Short mmCIF file of C-alpha atoms in Angstrom, two decimals:
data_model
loop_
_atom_site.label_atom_id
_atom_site.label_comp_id
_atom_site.label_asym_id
_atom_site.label_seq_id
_atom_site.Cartn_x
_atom_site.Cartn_y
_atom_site.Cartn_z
CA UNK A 1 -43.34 -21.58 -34.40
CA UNK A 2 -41.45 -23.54 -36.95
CA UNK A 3 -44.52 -25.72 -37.99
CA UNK A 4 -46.07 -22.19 -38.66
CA UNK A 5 -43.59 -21.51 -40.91
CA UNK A 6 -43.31 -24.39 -42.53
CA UNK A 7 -46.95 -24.26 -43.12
CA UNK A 8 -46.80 -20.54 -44.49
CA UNK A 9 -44.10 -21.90 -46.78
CA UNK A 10 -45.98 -24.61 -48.39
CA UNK A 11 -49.37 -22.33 -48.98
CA UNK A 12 -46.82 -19.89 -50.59
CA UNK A 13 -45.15 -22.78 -52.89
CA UNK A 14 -48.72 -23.80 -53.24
CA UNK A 15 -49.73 -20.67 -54.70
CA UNK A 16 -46.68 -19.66 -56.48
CA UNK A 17 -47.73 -23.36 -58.93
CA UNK A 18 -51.35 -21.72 -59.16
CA UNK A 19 -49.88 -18.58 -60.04
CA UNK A 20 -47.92 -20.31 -62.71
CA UNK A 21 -51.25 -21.99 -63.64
CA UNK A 22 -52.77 -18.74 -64.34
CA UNK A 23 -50.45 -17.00 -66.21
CA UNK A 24 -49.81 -20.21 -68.57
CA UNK A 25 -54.23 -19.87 -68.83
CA UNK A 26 -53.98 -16.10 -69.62
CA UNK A 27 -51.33 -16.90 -71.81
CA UNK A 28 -53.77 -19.69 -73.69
CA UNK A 29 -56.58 -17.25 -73.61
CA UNK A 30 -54.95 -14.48 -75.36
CA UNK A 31 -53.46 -17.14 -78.08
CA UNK A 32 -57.25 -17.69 -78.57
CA UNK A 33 -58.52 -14.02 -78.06
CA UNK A 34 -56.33 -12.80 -81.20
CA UNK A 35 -57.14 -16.11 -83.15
CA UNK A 36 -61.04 -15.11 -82.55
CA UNK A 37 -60.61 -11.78 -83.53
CA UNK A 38 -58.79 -12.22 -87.00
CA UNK A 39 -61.68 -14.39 -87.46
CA UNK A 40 -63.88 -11.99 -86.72
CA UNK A 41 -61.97 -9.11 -88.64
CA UNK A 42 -62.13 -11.42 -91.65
CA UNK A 43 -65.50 -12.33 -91.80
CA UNK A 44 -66.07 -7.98 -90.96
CA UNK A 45 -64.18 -7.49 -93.99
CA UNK A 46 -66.63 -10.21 -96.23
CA UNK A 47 -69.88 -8.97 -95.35
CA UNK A 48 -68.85 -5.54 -94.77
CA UNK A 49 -71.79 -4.72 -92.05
CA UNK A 50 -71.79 -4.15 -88.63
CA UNK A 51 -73.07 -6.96 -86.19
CA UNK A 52 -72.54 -7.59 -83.11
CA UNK A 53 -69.90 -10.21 -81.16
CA UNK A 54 -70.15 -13.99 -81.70
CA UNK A 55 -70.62 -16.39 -78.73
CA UNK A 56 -66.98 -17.39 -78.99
CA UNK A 57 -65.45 -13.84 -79.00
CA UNK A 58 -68.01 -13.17 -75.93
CA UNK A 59 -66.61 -16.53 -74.21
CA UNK A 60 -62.89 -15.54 -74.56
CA UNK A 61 -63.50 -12.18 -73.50
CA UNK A 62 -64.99 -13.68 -70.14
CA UNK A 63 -62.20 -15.83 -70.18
CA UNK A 64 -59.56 -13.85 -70.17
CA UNK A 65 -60.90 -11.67 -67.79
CA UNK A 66 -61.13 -14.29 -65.01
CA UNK A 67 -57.73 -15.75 -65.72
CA UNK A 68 -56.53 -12.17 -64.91
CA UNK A 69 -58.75 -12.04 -61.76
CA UNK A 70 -57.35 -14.99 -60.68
CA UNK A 71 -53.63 -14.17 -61.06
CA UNK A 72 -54.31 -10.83 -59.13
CA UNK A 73 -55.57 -12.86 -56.47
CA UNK A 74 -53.30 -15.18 -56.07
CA UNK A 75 -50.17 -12.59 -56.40
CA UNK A 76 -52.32 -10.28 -53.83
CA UNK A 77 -52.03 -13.76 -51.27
CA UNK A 78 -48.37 -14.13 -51.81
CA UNK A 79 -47.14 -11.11 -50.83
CA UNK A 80 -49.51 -11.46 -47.87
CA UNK A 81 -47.75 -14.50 -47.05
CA UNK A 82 -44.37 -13.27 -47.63
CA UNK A 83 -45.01 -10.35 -45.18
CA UNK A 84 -46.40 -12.42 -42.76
CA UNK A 85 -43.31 -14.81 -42.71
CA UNK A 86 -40.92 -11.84 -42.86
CA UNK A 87 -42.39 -9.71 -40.56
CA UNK A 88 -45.17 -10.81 -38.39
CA UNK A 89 -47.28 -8.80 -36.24
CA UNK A 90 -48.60 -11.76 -34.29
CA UNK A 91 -47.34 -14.42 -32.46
CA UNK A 92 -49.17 -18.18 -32.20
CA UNK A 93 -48.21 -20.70 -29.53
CA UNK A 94 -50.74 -23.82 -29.76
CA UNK A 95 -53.74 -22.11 -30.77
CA UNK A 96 -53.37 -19.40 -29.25
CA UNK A 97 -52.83 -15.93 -31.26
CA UNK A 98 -50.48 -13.53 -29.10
CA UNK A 99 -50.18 -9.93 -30.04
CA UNK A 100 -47.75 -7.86 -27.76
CA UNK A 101 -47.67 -3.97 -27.34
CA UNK A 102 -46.63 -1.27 -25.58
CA UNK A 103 -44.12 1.44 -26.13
CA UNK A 104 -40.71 3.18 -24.16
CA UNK A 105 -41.14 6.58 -22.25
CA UNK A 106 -38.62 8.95 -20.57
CA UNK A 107 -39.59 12.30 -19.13
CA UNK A 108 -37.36 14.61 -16.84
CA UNK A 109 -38.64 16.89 -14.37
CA UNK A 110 -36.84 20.11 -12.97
CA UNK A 111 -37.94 21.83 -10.18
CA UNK A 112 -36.45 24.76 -8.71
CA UNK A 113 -37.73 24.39 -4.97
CA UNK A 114 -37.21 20.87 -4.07
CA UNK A 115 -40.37 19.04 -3.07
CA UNK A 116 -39.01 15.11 -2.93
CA UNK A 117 -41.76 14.51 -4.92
CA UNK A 118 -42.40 12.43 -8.23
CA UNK A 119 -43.95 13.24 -11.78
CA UNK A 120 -46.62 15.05 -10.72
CA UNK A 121 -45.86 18.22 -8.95
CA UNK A 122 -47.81 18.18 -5.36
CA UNK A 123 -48.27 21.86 -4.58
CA UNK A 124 -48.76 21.17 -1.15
CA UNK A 125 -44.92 20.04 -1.12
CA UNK A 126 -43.87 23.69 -2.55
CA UNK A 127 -41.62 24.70 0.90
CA UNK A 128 -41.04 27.90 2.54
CA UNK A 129 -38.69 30.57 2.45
CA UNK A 130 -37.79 29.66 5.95
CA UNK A 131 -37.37 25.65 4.66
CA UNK A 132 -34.04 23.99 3.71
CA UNK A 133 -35.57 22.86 0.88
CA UNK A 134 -36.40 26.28 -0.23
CA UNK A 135 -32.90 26.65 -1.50
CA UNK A 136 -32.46 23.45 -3.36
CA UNK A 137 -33.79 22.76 -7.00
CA UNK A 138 -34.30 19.12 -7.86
CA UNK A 139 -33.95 16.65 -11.09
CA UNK A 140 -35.01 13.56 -11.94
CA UNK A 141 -35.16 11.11 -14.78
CA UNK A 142 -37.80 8.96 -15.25
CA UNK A 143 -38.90 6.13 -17.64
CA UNK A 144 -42.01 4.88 -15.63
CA UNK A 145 -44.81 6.11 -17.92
CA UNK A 146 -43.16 3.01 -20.21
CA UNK A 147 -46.31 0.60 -20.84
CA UNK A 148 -46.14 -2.88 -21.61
CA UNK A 149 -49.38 -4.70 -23.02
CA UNK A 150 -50.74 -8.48 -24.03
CA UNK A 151 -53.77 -9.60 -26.42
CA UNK A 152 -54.41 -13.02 -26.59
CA UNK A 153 -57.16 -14.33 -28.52
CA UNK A 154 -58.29 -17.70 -28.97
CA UNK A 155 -60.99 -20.24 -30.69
CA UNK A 156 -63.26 -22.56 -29.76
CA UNK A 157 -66.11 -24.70 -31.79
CA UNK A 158 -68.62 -22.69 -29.07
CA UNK A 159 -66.97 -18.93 -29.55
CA UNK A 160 -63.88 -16.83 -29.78
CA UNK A 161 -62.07 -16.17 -26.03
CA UNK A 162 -60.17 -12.77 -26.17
CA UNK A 163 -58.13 -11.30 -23.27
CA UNK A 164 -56.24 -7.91 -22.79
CA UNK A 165 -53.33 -6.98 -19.96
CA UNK A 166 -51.57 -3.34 -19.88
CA UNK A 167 -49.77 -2.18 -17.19
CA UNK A 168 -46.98 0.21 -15.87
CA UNK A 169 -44.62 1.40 -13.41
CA UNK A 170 -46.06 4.68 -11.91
CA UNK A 171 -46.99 2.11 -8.93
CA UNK A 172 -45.75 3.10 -5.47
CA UNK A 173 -44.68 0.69 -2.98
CA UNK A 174 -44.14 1.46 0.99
CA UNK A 175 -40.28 1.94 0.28
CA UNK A 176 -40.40 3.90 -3.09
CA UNK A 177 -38.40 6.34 -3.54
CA UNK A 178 -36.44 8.49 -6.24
CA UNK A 179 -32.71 7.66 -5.38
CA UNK A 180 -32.95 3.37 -5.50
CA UNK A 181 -32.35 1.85 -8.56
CA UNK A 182 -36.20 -0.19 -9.51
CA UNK A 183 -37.76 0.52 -6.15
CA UNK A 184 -41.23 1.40 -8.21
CA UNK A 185 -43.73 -1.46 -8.53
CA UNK A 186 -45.29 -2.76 -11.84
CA UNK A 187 -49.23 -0.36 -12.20
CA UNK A 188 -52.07 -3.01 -13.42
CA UNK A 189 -53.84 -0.44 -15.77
CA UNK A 190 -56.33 -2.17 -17.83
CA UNK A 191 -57.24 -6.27 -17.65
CA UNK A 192 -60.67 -7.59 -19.71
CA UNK A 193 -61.79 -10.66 -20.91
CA UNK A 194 -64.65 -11.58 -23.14
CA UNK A 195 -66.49 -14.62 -25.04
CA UNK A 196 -67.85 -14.05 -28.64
CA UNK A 197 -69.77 -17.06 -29.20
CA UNK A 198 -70.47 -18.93 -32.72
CA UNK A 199 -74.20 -19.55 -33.34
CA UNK A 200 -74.48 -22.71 -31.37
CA UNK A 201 -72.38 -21.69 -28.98
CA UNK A 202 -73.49 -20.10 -25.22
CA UNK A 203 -76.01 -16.89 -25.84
CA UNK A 204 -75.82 -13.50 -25.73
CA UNK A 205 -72.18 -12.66 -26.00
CA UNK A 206 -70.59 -12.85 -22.25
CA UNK A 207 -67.69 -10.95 -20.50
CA UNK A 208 -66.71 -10.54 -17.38
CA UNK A 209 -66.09 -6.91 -17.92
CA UNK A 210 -63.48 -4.33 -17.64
CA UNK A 211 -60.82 -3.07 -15.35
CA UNK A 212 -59.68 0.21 -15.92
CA UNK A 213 -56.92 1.33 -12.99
CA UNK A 214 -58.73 -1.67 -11.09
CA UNK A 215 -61.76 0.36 -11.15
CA UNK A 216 -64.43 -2.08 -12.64
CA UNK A 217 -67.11 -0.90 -15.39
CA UNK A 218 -70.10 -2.12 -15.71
CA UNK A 219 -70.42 -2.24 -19.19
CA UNK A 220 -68.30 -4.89 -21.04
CA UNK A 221 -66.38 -3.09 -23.55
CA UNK A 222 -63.28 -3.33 -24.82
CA UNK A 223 -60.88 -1.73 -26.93
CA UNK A 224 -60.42 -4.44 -29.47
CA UNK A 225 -62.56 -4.59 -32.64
CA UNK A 226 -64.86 -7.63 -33.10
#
């Protein structure tokens, strides 16, 4: 991670010194822009007839307009660098690039006939009038909706390997229950793989396809953009 940054730091010196470059070239094409023009106003002011541009006038008008171009550019890739460096929205570990995801949930549910149940509401729990639980209401706090997700993408001289993990906590194990402390189990939700391969790589673009609630497609999609 520090080589990383080390390397974003000497592309940004590097383009700070081209930036420099170009401004000192802009600056040297404008000196020569105004000397071409009171030329040009001069000689206007001999002849007194309308013609149009020299060469030279034409030639530091091009000029000056790719100095600017290239000073926009090279401002436009330092502040990309800089936001890279300062916040980055992907991590790289030997190759690899690693992009994490996922977000916190908490939801409450209030019930005023206790069923025992979870999140969802099972109607065939609803008790009795006769039933015990018929004259108990029941809360609970929950936070296992909470999703945690991995891409990690990598590439080859034969093709681009991608991967994608997601998963949750609405599993339920044999001993689940509502009043231990982490007795719910970690949910796979979605897990793909696929292969984009380079023109002399392997042909047509593999995968091994997609696992949705371990429920397999059969077409190999995924959510990422190519």
């Amino acid at each position: 991670m520090q080589g990383q940054i080390d390397s974003l730091k000497t592309n940004l010196a590097d383009k700070d010194a081209q930036l420099k470059q170009a401004q000192q070239a802009a600056a040297d094409a404008q000196a020569a822009a105004d000397k071409a023009q009171a030329a040009a106003s001069s000689q206007q002011q001999a002849v007194r007839t309308t013609q149009p541009p020299s060469h030279a006038a034409i030639h530091v008008t091009d000029l000056k307009g790719n100095q600017v171009s290239l000073a926009t550019t090279v401002s436009d890739e330092t502040a990309k660098i800089k936001k890279e460096i300062a916040s980055p929205a992907t991590l790289h570990y030997k190759g690899i690039t690693l992009t994490p995801g996922g977000f916190t949930a908490g939801e409450t549910v209030y019930r005023t006939k206790a069923t025992g149940g979870d999140i969802p509401t099972a109607f065939s729990g609803i008790p009795y009038e006769g039933a015990d639980a018929y004259r108990l209401s029941e809360f609970y706090g929950s936070a296992r909706q909470s999703r945690v997700s991995l891409m990690a993408e990598g590439k080859t001289s034969w093709g681009t390997l991608r991967g994608y993990y997601e998963a949750d906590w609405l599993g339920t194990g044999i001993t689940s229950n509502n009043n231990q402390s982490n007795s719910y189990v970690l949910r796979q939700r979605v897990v793909w793989d696929r292969l984009k391969p380079t023109a002399t790589g392997p042909s047509p673009e593999a995968s091994s396809g997609r696992w949705l609630l371990k429920t397999r497609r059969a077409s190999p999609t995924s959510p990422a953009t190519s």
